C-alpha cells in the first residue's frame, strides 16, 4: 500500500508502505487507511511479544533442548514409555508457549486494531480465530 504525503515544499511524494520500526515503548500511531487484512499488522519489529522476546527465546531454547534429549534417548535405546513422557513434556512446552504468544497477540495486535476501526477488529479477530483453530488441531 502506498500513501501520498507532502514534503517540506508542499509537493506530493509517495510514503513507504510500512513506516520505520518504532521502539517497543513508543505509542502506536499511524496516519493511514487500512484497506485489507494483510495491511493491518503493526510495523515490523513492533509485535506483542517484543517486551518478552528474551524470555521467549530462553523458553524455546529449553524446548529445543528437550527435543535434542529425545534424539539422545533414541540413540541410547531408552525405554519407549520414558521417551513418550519426554514427548509429552516437549509438546506441553510448545503448547504453553503458543498460548502465551496468542495472549500477547490479543492484548497488543487486536487492541491496536480496535483503535483503527471495526474492519480492522474483525480482521484481527478472524486471524486469531484461525490461529486458535490451528493450535487445537495439534
mmCIF file of C-alpha atoms in Angstrom, residues 45-123:
data_model
loop_
_atom_site.group_PDB
_atom_site.id
_atom_site.type_symbol
_atom_site.label_atom_id
_atom_site.label_comp_id
_atom_site.label_asym_id
_atom_site.label_seq_id
_atom_site.Cartn_x
_atom_site.Cartn_y
_atom_site.Cartn_z
ATOM 1 C CA UNK A 45 9.644 -5.044 14.857
ATOM 2 C CA UNK A 46 6.614 -3.911 16.855
ATOM 3 C CA UNK A 47 4.873 -7.066 17.994
ATOM 4 C CA UNK A 48 3.027 -8.061 21.130
ATOM 5 C CA UNK A 49 5.892 -10.323 22.167
ATOM 6 C CA UNK A 50 8.581 -7.629 21.774
ATOM 7 C CA UNK A 51 8.885 -6.917 25.502
ATOM 8 C CA UNK A 52 9.123 -10.646 26.325
ATOM 9 C CA UNK A 53 11.383 -11.601 23.423
ATOM 10 C CA UNK A 54 14.371 -12.647 25.564
ATOM 11 C CA UNK A 55 12.185 -14.771 27.856
ATOM 12 C CA UNK A 56 10.530 -16.391 24.828
ATOM 13 C CA UNK A 57 13.874 -17.196 23.243
ATOM 14 C CA UNK A 58 15.063 -18.739 26.502
ATOM 15 C CA UNK A 59 11.902 -20.832 26.673
ATOM 16 C CA UNK A 60 12.288 -22.008 23.070
ATOM 17 C CA UNK A 61 15.909 -22.957 23.717
ATOM 18 C CA UNK A 62 14.731 -25.068 26.649
ATOM 19 C CA UNK A 63 12.190 -26.791 24.391
ATOM 20 C CA UNK A 64 14.904 -27.288 21.785
ATOM 21 C CA UNK A 65 16.977 -29.000 24.487
ATOM 22 C CA UNK A 66 14.047 -31.300 25.228
ATOM 23 C CA UNK A 67 13.853 -32.259 21.550
ATOM 24 C CA UNK A 68 17.582 -32.957 21.453
ATOM 25 C CA UNK A 69 17.066 -35.046 24.571
ATOM 26 C CA UNK A 70 14.536 -37.107 22.626
ATOM 27 C CA UNK A 71 17.137 -37.743 19.944
ATOM 28 C CA UNK A 72 19.668 -38.868 22.556
ATOM 29 C CA UNK A 73 17.082 -41.114 24.184
ATOM 30 C CA UNK A 74 16.509 -42.901 20.869
ATOM 31 C CA UNK A 75 20.236 -43.190 20.222
ATOM 32 C CA UNK A 76 20.679 -44.702 23.701
ATOM 33 C CA UNK A 77 17.775 -47.140 23.272
ATOM 34 C CA UNK A 78 15.802 -45.729 26.206
ATOM 35 C CA UNK A 79 12.514 -47.446 27.125
ATOM 36 C CA UNK A 80 9.549 -46.360 24.911
ATOM 37 C CA UNK A 81 7.388 -45.056 27.759
ATOM 38 C CA UNK A 82 10.206 -42.830 29.019
ATOM 39 C CA UNK A 83 10.565 -41.352 25.528
ATOM 40 C CA UNK A 84 6.803 -40.798 25.301
ATOM 41 C CA UNK A 85 6.918 -38.968 28.635
ATOM 42 C CA UNK A 86 9.555 -36.643 27.184
ATOM 43 C CA UNK A 87 7.463 -36.175 24.014
ATOM 44 C CA UNK A 88 4.534 -35.143 26.197
ATOM 45 C CA UNK A 89 6.670 -32.642 28.131
ATOM 46 C CA UNK A 90 8.011 -31.140 24.890
ATOM 47 C CA UNK A 91 4.532 -30.901 23.405
ATOM 48 C CA UNK A 92 3.170 -29.200 26.520
ATOM 49 C CA UNK A 93 6.073 -26.744 26.419
ATOM 50 C CA UNK A 94 5.269 -25.748 22.846
ATOM 51 C CA UNK A 95 1.537 -25.511 23.577
ATOM 52 C CA UNK A 96 2.211 -23.296 26.572
ATOM 53 C CA UNK A 97 4.496 -21.081 24.507
ATOM 54 C CA UNK A 98 1.854 -20.850 21.772
ATOM 55 C CA UNK A 99 -0.837 -19.839 24.246
ATOM 56 C CA UNK A 100 1.393 -17.136 25.717
ATOM 57 C CA UNK A 101 2.122 -15.780 22.240
ATOM 58 C CA UNK A 102 -1.586 -15.841 21.403
ATOM 59 C CA UNK A 103 -2.408 -13.908 24.579
ATOM 60 C CA UNK A 104 0.203 -11.295 23.703
ATOM 61 C CA UNK A 105 -1.225 -11.083 20.182
ATOM 62 C CA UNK A 106 -4.701 -10.471 21.571
ATOM 63 C CA UNK A 107 -3.504 -7.869 24.066
ATOM 64 C CA UNK A 108 -1.328 -5.991 21.585
ATOM 65 C CA UNK A 109 -2.365 -6.547 17.975
ATOM 66 C CA UNK A 110 -6.108 -6.916 18.465
ATOM 67 C CA UNK A 111 -6.160 -3.996 20.886
ATOM 68 C CA UNK A 112 -4.233 -1.927 18.317
ATOM 69 C CA UNK A 113 -6.783 -2.884 15.658
ATOM 70 C CA UNK A 114 -9.565 -1.641 17.936
ATOM 71 C CA UNK A 115 -8.159 1.858 17.534
ATOM 72 C CA UNK A 116 -8.232 1.505 13.748
ATOM 73 C CA UNK A 117 -11.912 0.622 13.495
ATOM 74 C CA UNK A 118 -14.440 -2.179 13.022
ATOM 75 C CA UNK A 119 -12.920 -3.645 9.836
ATOM 76 C CA UNK A 120 -9.506 -3.920 11.453
ATOM 77 C CA UNK A 121 -11.020 -5.504 14.565
ATOM 78 C CA UNK A 122 -12.931 -8.063 12.504
ATOM 79 C CA UNK A 123 -9.818 -8.974 10.514
#
